Amino acid sequence: MSGESQYARFGSGKSVRRVEDQSLLTGAGVFADDVSLPGQAHVCFLRSPYPHARLVALDIAAASAMPGVVAIVTGADLVRAGVKPLPLSADFRRSDGSPTASPPRHALAVETVRFVGEAVAAVIAQSIGEARDAAEAIQVDYETLPMVADLDDAVAAGAPLVWPTATGNIAAEIRHGDAGAAAAAFGKATHVVSLDLVNQRIAPSPLEPRAILASYDNTTGRITLRVSCQTPTGLRDALCTEVLGIPNDKVRVVVGDVGGGFGMKTGLYPEDVVLAFCTRKLERPLKWCADRMEEFLAANHGRDISSKAELALDASGRILALRVDSLANMGAFATPAGVVIQLMIGPWVSTSIYDIGTIDIRIKAVLTNTAPTSAYRGAGRPEAIYIIERLMDAAARQTGIDPVELRRRNMIRPEQMPYTNAMRKTYDSGQFESVMNQATALADWSGFGARQAEAQKRGRWRGRGMATFLEWTGADVFEEKVTVTVAADDEGGGEIEIFSALQGMGQGLLTTFAQVAVDVFGVPIDRIRIVLGDTDRGQGFGSAGSRSLFVGGSAVRVGAERTVDKGKAMAAGELEAAAGDIEYHEGMFTIAGTDRSIGLFELARRQPQQRFVLDTTSSVAGPTWPNGCHICEVEIDPETGAVEVVAYWSVNDVGRVVNPMIVIGQLEGGAAQGMGQALCERFVYDRDSGQALSATFLDYALPHAAMIEHFEMTMDESTPCLNNAMGVKGVGELGTIGATPAVVNAVIDAL
């Protein structure tokens, strides 16, 4: 390639307007509940009103006879049909070496219900109204059992057990680091800082609730599921291999537009199993869309971990050791993601950007009679960063060292890169002190005293908080496949279609991937079409762990480059030249030093089907470690206790940036969610009854734009990632991770 393309204004580094927005803003988006099929029936789930009870009897006779009812399915029906429980964690052990202990999670409860909202029966009827009426007519005889909804209660002596083999309600536990070395470090420390910390339970609350449209083709024996999901291939494989016991090619998962995921829409849910089973049994399409209360009660929650955390420091403020003892609430079932997030992924970043060689981290995964916890934006990293950043501010107060200076003394230096932390995770790059210096300048750190004094004159308490931190991205799945199709059209032009198994859910992947393709092909962006969300077109891990751009985008770039190389070989044949003599620029293949050329789409037109296709798989070398410094200032009204975020600044090292506008949006949206955890969000179960007290938006407070007076999010692109060809780092969760400790530290400072 020679020279910059005239279309570079649509390529990487430019704030190209999102190509997906036109259809979304004009109502032409296609979400799972927007699609209907002829003859479809509707599904309503009857859910348990009790946190723990035995199903003594379930009488469906009256409900089955009601108008419009097609069928009613129970857990016993699924068991008789050979439907197996959903997969649970098998990668961790209890302290005695026994495997993870958890009750089996059936798609519909069998014999026992274990949390309020667990599905007991599925009613299928001609209309959703008829299905709901029939669900209310089902007679269930529950025998209530002792329950436990609180973490501390669950591990207390004599607590009711969620599952008999999970003694002490401990599903699994793990210990990282060197307990002896940590004890020695604490023994010689000049300063020991200790905090009891809670990362409360959060309801992810995407704008679009989960929805499923299931259909069955009896000629092929195939099930098609149209769902709102971040990981279509993972859902399909778990459904087929683990639960239904059928070949993977017997299920097709299709995902259109997704109205937010935030980790909640990863993996297989009980409702997916029920609709897949029932559509095949009844041989007719079935639809279910969760109402908001169902999402609060039955969708995965996030966080819910309590910790006793300690830092040992010497007289100069250097950290000698970190010690953390945590209880992580799994809910009623130890899901694979729920356990690995708290027992492994969070600890990976426990020492963050600090040079802490000695750790002792102990985490117990605890069962309670509550909804399961799993991935939520950040997934373990926000919990770990909240712990270390709360400790850093507490240490600054105790030692009398300025919080910026204390962090500076303990930061990993650029010359230490690549750096392997105490969890044996290797950071490829990072200039943490530089990022902090930029942030403190941006926030006028030295001018805070004047702002605090001015606020005091107005009768308000002003506080300042900081978080300097990093995160791990990639989900440790570093390979992706793309399919590139160059096709001619009837007007003499053509289109480049790129299929990826990554999944858009509002983060602008169609735009970003198209920009990456423009970089290589040098054609107008409207000639690029990105296609996602169909397991018949291709399989991959999907979008989770902030991997979409640095793994998926890298695959798009490599696939585009290999397609150009294939085109050069084909063009050489058409032009009767050696492949090595062919140059490519702005959609044209040319023999070097001549005016003989053939266009990309003309080359496609000359192929048998007027197109050529390349399937290509590529890998990145490892995870990325985006990092940042977030600074927040708040004011508190001492009369009411109301907290106002008056200013928020951040500098974020996310490597090279493809679309600055989209990245800033991700940072701002992520930070707003982190502020929600800091200031207003908490999913509450009544300790005595196990009932959910915050199962509507009347009782569960989301953050809103008016909470933030001044938002200034900036990026530092000077330290590209070394693990992928584009130098990009994951960004989707970074804002969430930094915001919660920055805001809480500011509130504590004000108080």
XYZ file of C-alpha atoms in Angstrom:
751
model
C 0.000 0.000 0.000
C 1.224 3.506 -0.778
C 0.117 6.821 0.679
C -2.778 7.629 2.944
C -6.209 6.795 1.600
C -8.581 9.642 0.782
C -11.006 7.727 2.976
C -8.731 7.880 6.035
C -11.164 10.350 7.597
C -13.368 7.307 8.210
C -10.529 5.200 9.597
C -8.869 4.691 12.967
C -8.321 7.682 15.196
C -11.339 9.598 13.879
C -14.623 10.291 15.687
C -16.754 8.776 12.948
C -20.472 9.032 13.649
C -21.867 5.640 14.626
C -23.242 3.791 11.608
C -25.726 1.849 13.758
C -27.478 4.910 15.134
C -29.693 5.722 12.149
C -31.701 2.506 12.448
C -31.851 2.684 16.233
C -33.002 6.306 16.333
C -35.661 5.794 13.663
C -37.123 2.698 15.285
C -35.764 0.309 12.677
C -33.599 -1.648 15.120
C -34.392 -5.325 15.475
C -34.390 -6.484 19.093
C -35.389 -9.993 20.143
C -38.930 -9.005 21.109
C -39.456 -7.132 17.827
C -39.623 -10.356 15.824
C -42.709 -12.561 15.699
C -43.511 -15.742 13.784
C -46.816 -17.089 12.476
C -48.558 -19.346 14.965
C -46.357 -18.372 17.889
C -47.505 -18.984 21.451
C -46.452 -17.069 24.545
C -44.691 -18.258 27.685
C -45.198 -17.116 31.255
C -43.169 -18.442 34.176
C -44.656 -19.170 37.570
C -42.019 -18.164 40.101
C -41.491 -19.087 43.723
C -42.679 -16.593 46.356
C -40.467 -18.325 48.942
C -36.675 -18.249 49.363
C -36.505 -21.907 50.408
C -39.312 -24.425 50.252
C -40.134 -27.994 49.309
C -42.532 -28.488 46.416
C -45.023 -30.843 48.072
C -47.601 -30.780 45.292
C -48.139 -28.907 42.053
C -51.659 -29.069 40.572
C -51.974 -27.802 37.013
C -55.399 -29.298 36.195
C -57.469 -26.129 36.549
C -54.872 -23.985 34.828
C -54.564 -26.430 31.915
C -58.294 -26.139 31.214
C -58.276 -22.350 30.975
C -58.863 -20.562 27.664
C -55.908 -20.404 25.304
C -53.618 -22.698 27.286
C -51.484 -24.869 25.026
C -49.320 -26.651 27.613
C -47.898 -26.387 31.113
C -44.424 -27.745 31.817
C -42.860 -28.467 35.211
C -39.401 -29.406 36.402
C -40.490 -33.013 36.766
C -41.526 -33.015 33.092
C -38.082 -31.832 32.048
C -36.333 -34.455 34.176
C -38.500 -37.231 32.698
C -37.585 -35.989 29.229
C -33.862 -36.227 30.026
C -33.149 -32.500 30.320
C -30.094 -32.075 32.525
C -29.329 -29.234 34.966
C -27.490 -26.127 33.827
C -23.684 -26.264 34.146
C -22.179 -25.209 37.471
C -18.641 -24.425 38.562
C -16.291 -27.403 38.516
C -12.928 -25.604 38.595
C -12.578 -24.927 42.323
C -12.546 -26.912 45.539
C -13.480 -26.664 49.177
C -10.883 -26.530 51.932
C -11.020 -30.317 52.407
C -10.201 -30.908 48.742
C -13.734 -31.892 47.771
C -15.206 -30.365 44.586
C -17.365 -27.266 44.497
C -20.575 -27.926 46.434
C -23.777 -26.522 44.954
C -27.333 -27.704 44.406
C -28.083 -28.685 40.797
C -29.707 -25.833 38.900
C -32.682 -27.158 36.972
C -34.352 -24.956 34.366
C -37.561 -25.402 36.381
C -37.319 -26.203 40.082
C -37.321 -29.884 40.997
C -38.498 -30.824 44.512
C -37.098 -27.630 46.115
C -37.015 -23.902 45.403
C -34.001 -21.953 46.658
C -34.681 -18.264 46.027
C -37.591 -15.925 45.510
C -38.145 -15.784 41.760
C -36.896 -19.256 40.865
C -39.079 -20.635 38.066
C -41.428 -23.448 39.116
C -43.528 -23.958 35.960
C -43.859 -22.607 32.433
C -47.285 -21.866 31.012
C -47.666 -21.737 27.219
C -50.773 -20.071 25.822
C -52.074 -18.339 22.714
C -51.582 -14.906 24.279
C -49.436 -13.562 27.051
C -52.556 -12.509 28.973
C -53.943 -16.026 28.869
C -50.575 -17.437 29.940
C -50.442 -15.098 32.929
C -53.999 -15.897 33.972
C -53.287 -19.629 33.847
C -50.044 -19.238 35.813
C -52.022 -17.633 38.615
C -54.409 -20.608 38.612
C -51.678 -23.207 39.238
C -51.990 -24.594 42.753
C -48.645 -25.142 44.479
C -48.311 -26.615 47.953
C -45.069 -25.269 49.422
C -43.516 -26.525 52.652
C -41.289 -23.681 53.782
C -37.752 -24.526 54.883
C -35.222 -22.581 56.952
C -33.428 -20.051 54.785
C -30.493 -17.668 54.877
C -30.223 -14.509 52.782
C -27.357 -12.659 54.480
C -23.642 -13.408 54.012
C -22.700 -13.209 57.687
C -25.733 -15.267 58.689
C -24.844 -17.908 56.087
C -21.401 -18.617 57.577
C -22.508 -18.426 61.218
C -22.481 -21.609 63.275
C -25.703 -23.575 62.898
C -26.928 -21.629 59.858
C -29.510 -23.353 57.617
C -27.801 -25.031 54.693
C -28.648 -24.179 51.102
C -27.193 -27.560 50.058
C -26.280 -30.438 52.400
C -22.724 -31.038 51.128
C -21.902 -27.311 51.279
C -21.157 -27.394 55.002
C -20.987 -23.920 56.451
C -22.652 -22.835 53.182
C -19.186 -22.719 51.612
C -19.407 -23.776 47.963
C -15.666 -23.382 47.337
C -12.700 -21.423 48.589
C -9.210 -20.453 47.551
C -6.096 -18.871 49.015
C -3.571 -16.906 46.968
C -0.077 -15.794 47.900
C 2.130 -16.660 50.869
C 0.406 -16.471 54.264
C 3.658 -16.892 56.181
C 5.492 -14.160 54.316
C 2.524 -11.848 54.722
C 2.374 -12.488 58.464
C 6.084 -11.704 58.753
C 5.617 -8.472 56.803
C 2.761 -7.381 59.038
C 4.836 -8.256 62.089
C 7.596 -5.815 61.153
C 5.364 -3.074 59.682
C 5.444 0.478 61.016
C 1.864 1.034 59.896
C -0.998 -1.446 59.589
C -4.192 -0.223 57.939
C -7.336 -2.316 58.294
C -10.808 -1.814 56.782
C -14.050 -3.789 56.687
C -15.419 -3.244 53.173
C -18.580 -4.189 51.312
C -19.118 -4.323 47.562
C -22.894 -4.490 47.710
C -25.177 -6.527 45.444
C -26.097 -4.733 42.209
C -28.823 -5.375 39.603
C -27.297 -4.744 36.137
C -30.521 -3.210 34.701
C -29.925 -3.035 30.922
C -32.492 -0.963 29.034
C -33.715 -4.072 27.162
C -34.778 -7.014 29.334
C -34.018 -10.554 28.226
C -36.221 -11.915 25.453
C -36.406 -15.195 23.543
C -38.152 -16.270 20.345
C -37.786 -20.036 19.864
C -38.805 -21.995 16.796
C -38.388 -25.548 15.501
C -38.074 -26.961 11.984
C -39.302 -30.547 12.028
C -37.830 -31.250 8.591
C -34.292 -30.543 9.772
C -34.812 -31.198 13.486
C -33.225 -27.823 14.259
C -34.086 -25.291 16.955
C -33.588 -21.579 16.313
C -33.313 -19.219 19.258
C -33.477 -15.465 18.727
C -32.210 -14.015 22.004
C -30.714 -10.919 23.592
C -27.278 -12.254 24.438
C -23.599 -11.269 24.491
C -22.212 -14.774 23.889
C -24.310 -16.638 21.273
C -21.878 -19.513 20.763
C -21.446 -20.139 24.482
C -25.213 -20.194 24.983
C -25.638 -22.681 22.133
C -22.856 -24.995 23.253
C -24.000 -25.118 26.886
C -27.595 -25.705 25.839
C -26.736 -28.528 23.451
C -23.825 -30.287 25.101
C -24.576 -29.778 28.780
C -28.369 -29.662 29.016
C -30.301 -31.085 26.060
C -27.667 -33.617 25.026
C -27.968 -32.890 21.301
C -25.334 -31.996 18.670
C -24.382 -28.332 18.528
C -25.510 -28.062 14.924
C -29.085 -28.781 15.986
C -29.388 -25.287 17.478
C -28.951 -21.951 15.762
C -28.665 -18.827 17.935
C -29.477 -15.516 16.292
C -28.874 -12.161 17.991
C -29.979 -8.837 16.537
C -29.705 -5.520 18.314
C -29.041 -5.792 22.045
C -30.175 -3.039 24.383
C -27.304 -3.314 26.832
C -25.721 -6.356 28.411
C -23.216 -5.311 31.112
C -22.289 -8.981 31.647
C -25.813 -9.945 32.696
C -26.538 -11.371 29.236
C -23.633 -13.803 29.122
C -24.230 -17.521 29.287
C -27.225 -19.836 29.436
C -30.320 -19.042 31.495
C -33.097 -21.418 32.638
C -35.598 -19.638 30.396
C -33.443 -20.414 27.324
C -33.597 -24.104 28.172
C -37.354 -24.140 28.695
C -38.191 -22.408 25.429
C -35.730 -24.528 23.439
C -37.194 -27.733 24.893
C -40.820 -26.670 24.511
C -40.555 -25.376 20.947
C -39.218 -28.752 19.868
C -41.836 -30.637 21.871
C -44.765 -28.559 20.589
C -43.320 -27.886 17.129
C -44.429 -24.267 17.160
C -42.757 -20.924 17.810
C -42.687 -19.629 21.377
C -41.958 -16.163 22.718
C -41.006 -14.863 26.155
C -39.962 -11.401 27.209
C -39.091 -10.738 30.825
C -40.910 -8.001 32.653
C -38.783 -5.764 34.804
C -39.638 -7.475 38.075
C -38.598 -10.832 36.592
C -35.244 -9.313 35.686
C -34.777 -8.010 39.204
C -35.729 -11.358 40.747
C -34.334 -13.951 38.343
C -31.566 -12.441 36.196
C -27.992 -12.624 37.425
C -26.908 -9.977 39.928
C -23.409 -8.578 40.384
C -20.842 -7.933 43.130
C -21.986 -8.906 46.696
C -18.676 -9.465 48.439
C -17.606 -8.435 51.936
C -13.951 -8.195 52.880
C -11.583 -7.568 55.747
C -8.639 -5.887 54.064
C -5.241 -4.904 55.470
C -2.093 -3.145 54.283
C 1.292 -3.328 55.949
C 3.590 -0.347 55.319
C 7.067 0.644 56.435
C 7.981 4.024 57.930
C 8.452 5.590 54.479
C 5.037 4.481 53.250
C 6.235 1.583 51.112
C 3.753 -1.285 51.045
C 5.142 -4.502 52.506
C 2.119 -6.764 52.102
C -1.585 -6.934 51.263
C -3.928 -9.247 53.153
C -7.611 -9.755 52.252
C -10.190 -12.162 53.663
C -13.445 -12.124 51.680
C -16.868 -13.745 51.593
C -18.413 -13.755 48.114
C -22.143 -14.351 47.822
C -22.893 -16.816 45.015
C -26.628 -16.843 45.652
C -28.392 -20.190 45.530
C -26.172 -21.746 42.841
C -22.421 -21.668 42.242
C -22.456 -20.677 38.588
C -19.195 -21.032 36.635
C -18.841 -17.294 36.055
C -19.930 -16.376 39.568
C -17.219 -18.467 41.195
C -14.330 -17.707 38.848
C -14.980 -13.954 38.916
C -14.582 -13.687 42.673
C -12.097 -16.478 43.395
C -9.727 -15.875 40.492
C -10.335 -12.888 38.210
C -10.655 -10.283 40.963
C -7.428 -11.386 42.687
C -5.550 -11.065 39.386
C -5.699 -7.260 39.785
C -5.642 -7.147 43.586
C -2.257 -5.367 43.688
C -3.249 -3.077 40.802
C -0.498 -0.691 39.633
C 1.478 -1.045 42.853
C 4.704 -2.973 43.353
C 3.410 -5.296 46.065
C 5.320 -8.561 46.113
C 3.664 -10.219 49.113
C -0.039 -11.044 49.323
C -2.315 -13.294 51.334
C -5.790 -13.404 49.796
C -8.443 -15.807 51.007
C -11.897 -15.932 49.422
C -14.871 -18.126 50.239
C -17.719 -18.600 47.772
C -20.850 -18.667 49.933
C -24.305 -20.044 49.103
C -27.406 -18.132 50.197
C -31.114 -18.284 49.338
C -30.860 -15.407 46.878
C -30.595 -15.049 43.109
C -27.249 -16.164 41.644
C -24.487 -13.630 41.129
C -22.392 -13.589 37.987
C -20.765 -11.093 35.637
C -21.517 -7.385 35.937
C -19.496 -4.646 34.237
C -15.940 -5.162 35.457
C -16.597 -8.635 36.880
C -14.309 -8.967 39.897
C -11.943 -6.165 38.996
C -14.147 -3.375 40.461
C -14.367 -5.276 43.731
C -10.592 -5.756 43.934
C -9.746 -2.190 42.902
C -12.276 -0.799 45.380
C -10.458 -2.699 48.141
C -6.942 -1.541 47.283
C -7.943 2.074 46.577
C -9.919 2.384 49.804
C -6.860 1.033 51.605
C -4.560 3.525 49.874
C -6.621 6.519 51.012
C -6.915 5.094 54.528
C -3.138 4.572 54.580
C -2.578 8.164 53.469
C -4.688 9.432 56.367
C -2.997 7.162 58.890
C 0.585 7.858 57.787
C 0.053 11.553 57.077
C 1.491 11.119 53.575
C -0.321 12.923 50.750
C -2.466 10.371 48.833
C -0.759 11.258 45.548
C 2.716 10.892 47.046
C 1.829 7.608 48.756
C 0.653 6.169 45.464
C 3.720 7.490 43.657
C 6.089 5.773 46.098
C 4.441 2.419 45.465
C 3.812 2.497 41.710
C 5.371 0.058 39.283
C 7.878 1.981 37.165
C 8.064 1.838 33.336
C 11.535 0.271 33.486
C 10.036 -2.687 35.383
C 7.917 -3.631 32.357
C 7.039 -6.331 31.529
C 6.049 -6.730 35.161
C 4.743 -9.920 36.759
C 2.526 -9.277 39.766
C 2.037 -11.410 42.862
C -0.721 -13.374 41.072
C 1.750 -14.218 38.286
C -0.049 -12.034 35.742
C 2.263 -10.108 33.421
C 1.620 -6.478 32.494
C 3.066 -5.743 29.056
C 3.111 -1.937 29.314
C 2.060 1.023 31.420
C 3.255 4.442 32.579
C 1.223 4.781 35.722
C 2.955 7.777 37.284
C 2.659 9.750 34.058
C -1.070 9.060 33.896
C -1.485 10.195 37.520
C 0.540 13.354 36.913
C -1.666 14.254 33.951
C -4.823 13.645 35.993
C -3.754 15.744 38.962
C -2.911 18.606 36.565
C -6.253 18.225 34.796
C -8.096 18.311 38.135
C -6.042 21.210 39.541
C -5.124 19.060 42.533
C -3.182 21.853 44.213
C -6.163 24.223 43.989
C -8.503 22.013 45.999
C -8.008 23.941 49.256
C -9.507 27.102 47.768
C -12.486 25.197 46.398
C -13.019 23.516 49.751
C -12.920 26.860 51.575
C -15.396 28.398 49.144
C -17.770 25.480 49.660
C -17.462 25.858 53.414
C -18.649 29.459 53.109
C -21.772 28.108 51.420
C -22.304 25.700 54.295
C -21.273 22.628 52.320
C -18.622 20.008 52.964
C -16.340 19.408 49.971
C -14.249 16.277 49.605
C -11.787 14.883 47.098
C -11.075 11.294 46.138
C -8.772 9.485 43.779
C -8.349 6.051 42.229
C -5.204 5.026 40.357
C -5.673 1.563 38.956
C -5.512 -0.930 36.135
C -7.675 -3.743 34.880
C -7.285 -6.997 33.012
C -9.185 -7.526 29.768
C -9.729 -10.353 27.333
C -11.463 -13.166 29.237
C -8.270 -15.152 28.472
C -9.749 -16.108 25.076
C -7.370 -14.633 22.539
C -8.407 -16.205 19.215
C -11.159 -15.063 16.860
C -12.282 -15.937 13.354
C -13.766 -13.587 10.780
C -15.256 -14.238 7.362
C -14.580 -11.564 4.753
C -16.696 -11.501 1.580
C -15.910 -9.115 -1.278
C -18.957 -8.991 -3.553
C -19.804 -7.034 -6.706
C -23.175 -5.332 -7.087
C -25.346 -4.521 -10.113
C -24.286 -0.881 -10.224
C -20.634 -1.560 -10.957
C -19.525 -1.209 -7.368
C -19.645 -3.643 -4.515
C -19.590 -4.325 -0.813
C -17.207 -5.849 1.699
C -19.051 -7.897 4.306
C -17.203 -8.965 7.439
C -18.797 -11.487 9.780
C -17.558 -11.713 13.380
C -18.749 -13.756 16.344
C -18.268 -10.746 18.610
C -21.547 -9.202 19.711
C -22.723 -5.616 19.695
C -24.781 -4.466 22.687
C -24.582 -0.730 22.359
C -20.809 -0.265 22.355
C -20.544 0.733 18.662
C -18.854 -2.352 17.229
C -20.347 -1.922 13.754
C -18.679 1.477 13.497
C -15.368 0.569 15.094
C -14.911 -2.644 13.101
C -15.821 -0.791 9.893
C -13.187 1.859 10.669
C -10.570 -0.866 11.133
C -11.576 -2.321 7.765
C -11.362 1.112 6.104
C -7.753 1.357 7.323
C -6.876 -1.712 5.268
C -9.203 -1.589 2.255
C -9.146 2.173 1.707
C -12.747 2.283 0.503
C -15.673 4.450 1.706
C -17.063 3.294 5.035
C -20.483 2.771 3.459
C -18.920 -0.017 1.391
C -18.160 -1.952 4.579
C -20.884 -4.024 6.220
C -20.257 -5.684 9.588
C -22.471 -8.671 10.410
C -22.738 -10.175 13.901
C -24.907 -12.558 15.869
C -25.518 -15.837 14.008
C -23.983 -19.136 15.063
C -24.686 -20.566 11.600
C -22.309 -17.980 10.144
C -19.515 -18.464 12.649
C -18.622 -19.231 16.237
C -16.508 -17.482 18.824
C -16.409 -16.486 22.455
C -18.499 -13.354 22.014
C -18.287 -10.025 23.816
C -17.289 -10.060 27.473
C -14.269 -8.968 29.474
C -13.658 -5.889 27.266
C -12.240 -8.116 24.510
C -14.307 -6.948 21.544
C -11.846 -4.530 19.945
C -8.439 -5.825 20.888
C -9.286 -9.451 20.022
C -12.203 -9.039 17.608
C -10.967 -5.828 16.023
C -7.506 -7.320 15.596
C -9.144 -10.288 13.847
C -10.967 -7.873 11.524
C -7.707 -6.137 10.671
C -5.822 -9.382 10.065
C -8.728 -10.775 8.039
C -8.828 -7.640 5.903
C -5.058 -7.743 5.306
C -5.193 -11.404 4.317
C -8.098 -10.674 1.977
C -6.040 -7.988 0.244
C -3.170 -10.490 -0.054
C -5.558 -13.035 -1.593
C -6.804 -10.330 -3.936
C -3.239 -9.560 -5.015
C -2.721 -13.181 -6.018
C -6.024 -13.194 -7.926
C -5.274 -9.845 -9.555
C -1.879 -11.125 -10.654
C -3.652 -13.855 -12.590
C -6.068 -11.408 -14.199
C -3.287 -8.965 -15.114
C -0.804 -11.685 -16.096
C 1.819 -10.457 -13.669
C 3.768 -11.818 -10.724
C 1.942 -11.540 -7.390
C 4.940 -9.754 -5.909
C 4.538 -6.967 -8.457
C 0.956 -6.162 -7.443
C 0.289 -3.129 -5.278
C -3.009 -2.280 -3.597
C -4.373 1.192 -2.827
C -7.887 2.546 -2.366
C -9.683 -0.431 -3.863
C -7.335 -0.885 -6.827
C -4.766 -3.577 -7.614
C -1.999 -2.216 -9.858
C 1.143 -3.631 -11.435
C 3.917 -1.610 -9.824
C 5.306 1.079 -12.080
C 2.508 0.769 -14.658
C -1.003 2.037 -15.202
C -2.409 -1.477 -15.585
C -4.876 -2.185 -12.784
C -8.098 -3.891 -11.752
C -10.530 -2.762 -9.116
C -11.321 -4.777 -5.981
C -14.999 -5.123 -6.863
C -14.274 -5.757 -10.556
C -12.038 -8.600 -9.424
C -14.971 -9.970 -7.425
C -17.273 -9.599 -10.453
C -15.032 -11.888 -12.501
C -15.376 -14.740 -10.000
C -17.978 -17.521 -10.555
C -20.450 -16.084 -8.009
C -19.282 -12.496 -8.434
C -17.594 -12.650 -5.059
C -14.637 -14.080 -3.214
C -14.571 -15.183 0.400
C -11.868 -15.722 2.986
C -12.257 -17.367 6.392
C -9.395 -16.361 8.620
C -8.439 -17.012 12.234
C -5.956 -14.964 14.203
C -4.794 -14.515 17.778
C -3.448 -11.812 20.039
C -0.522 -12.528 22.312
C -2.212 -11.963 25.663
C -4.498 -9.722 27.707
C -4.392 -5.950 27.803
C -3.934 -3.870 30.935
C -5.724 -0.535 30.488
C -5.238 1.830 33.375
C -6.182 5.248 34.584
C -6.340 7.877 37.252
C -9.807 9.098 38.213
C -10.339 12.082 40.502
C -13.670 13.121 41.954
C -14.826 16.068 44.029
C -18.128 16.002 45.890
C -20.098 18.358 48.055
C -22.333 17.204 50.892
C -25.230 19.128 52.342
C -24.782 18.619 56.111
C -28.476 19.293 56.707
C -29.705 16.427 54.509
C -26.637 14.290 53.819
C -27.267 14.641 50.074
C -24.127 14.048 47.995
C -23.454 15.984 44.801
C -20.676 15.027 42.374
C -19.468 18.491 41.457
C -16.501 17.490 39.303
C -15.033 14.336 37.828
C -11.815 14.129 35.847
C -9.899 11.175 34.478
C -6.917 10.288 32.324
C -7.167 6.824 30.805
C -4.459 4.771 29.116
C -6.431 2.623 26.690
C -3.639 2.294 24.144
C -4.359 3.401 20.582
C -7.900 4.683 20.045
C -9.961 3.787 16.973
C -12.950 6.091 17.609
C -12.372 8.751 20.295
C -16.068 9.667 20.520
C -17.082 6.073 21.198
C -14.279 5.546 23.707
C -15.184 8.685 25.653
C -18.797 7.498 25.674
C -17.717 4.153 27.073
C -15.650 5.853 29.778
C -18.439 8.231 30.746
C -21.137 5.557 30.762
C -18.927 3.204 32.728
C -18.113 5.878 35.286
C -21.799 6.680 35.696
C -22.453 3.045 36.533
C -19.587 3.060 39.010
C -21.091 6.156 40.620
C -24.354 4.257 40.885
C -22.675 1.667 43.067
C -20.980 4.390 45.111
C -24.048 6.534 45.751
C -27.388 4.870 45.138
C -27.564 1.286 43.837
C -28.097 -1.659 46.150
C -30.197 -4.774 45.717
C -31.641 -5.651 49.111
C -33.071 -8.893 50.493
C -34.893 -8.844 53.796
C -32.645 -10.653 56.239
C -35.499 -12.379 58.062
C -37.808 -13.339 55.186
C -35.527 -13.615 52.144
C -37.911 -11.388 50.190
C -36.479 -8.949 47.661
C -37.103 -5.405 48.845
C -35.795 -3.658 45.720
C -37.432 -5.510 42.832
C -38.758 -2.444 40.969
C -37.355 0.913 39.940
C -39.480 2.457 42.672
C -37.171 0.737 45.156
C -33.903 0.430 43.217
C -32.174 3.734 42.419
C -30.204 4.055 39.186
C -27.688 6.851 38.555
C -28.792 9.664 36.258
C -27.127 12.421 34.290
C -28.121 15.165 36.731
C -25.930 13.531 39.400
C -22.791 14.807 37.661
C -22.058 18.534 37.218
C -18.704 18.334 35.406
C -17.387 15.316 33.515
C -13.955 15.466 31.853
C -12.684 12.152 30.517
C -9.405 12.189 28.599
C -7.154 9.589 27.026
C -3.410 8.996 26.876
C -2.427 7.065 23.725
C 1.332 7.180 24.349
C 1.630 3.610 25.645
C 0.227 1.171 23.069
C -0.501 -2.397 24.065
C 2.228 -4.785 22.953
C -0.044 -7.843 22.783
C -2.015 -7.003 19.635
C -1.209 -5.562 16.230
C -3.292 -2.398 16.667
C -1.892 -1.439 20.072
C -5.404 -1.057 21.530
C -6.476 -1.911 25.077
C -9.932 -2.858 26.343
C -11.994 0.109 27.498
C -15.597 -0.957 28.119
C -15.264 -1.551 31.853
C -12.497 0.858 32.842
C -14.745 3.745 33.889
C -16.855 1.546 36.138
C -13.794 0.204 37.914
C -12.326 3.610 38.689
C -15.468 5.520 39.588
C -16.690 3.651 42.660
C -13.536 4.059 44.796
C -12.907 7.608 43.534
C -16.401 8.738 44.538
C -16.447 6.888 47.875
C -12.991 8.212 48.746
C -14.262 11.724 48.012
C -17.313 11.270 50.237
C -15.161 9.946 53.083
C -12.787 12.877 52.633
C -15.697 15.313 52.861
C -16.943 13.663 56.038
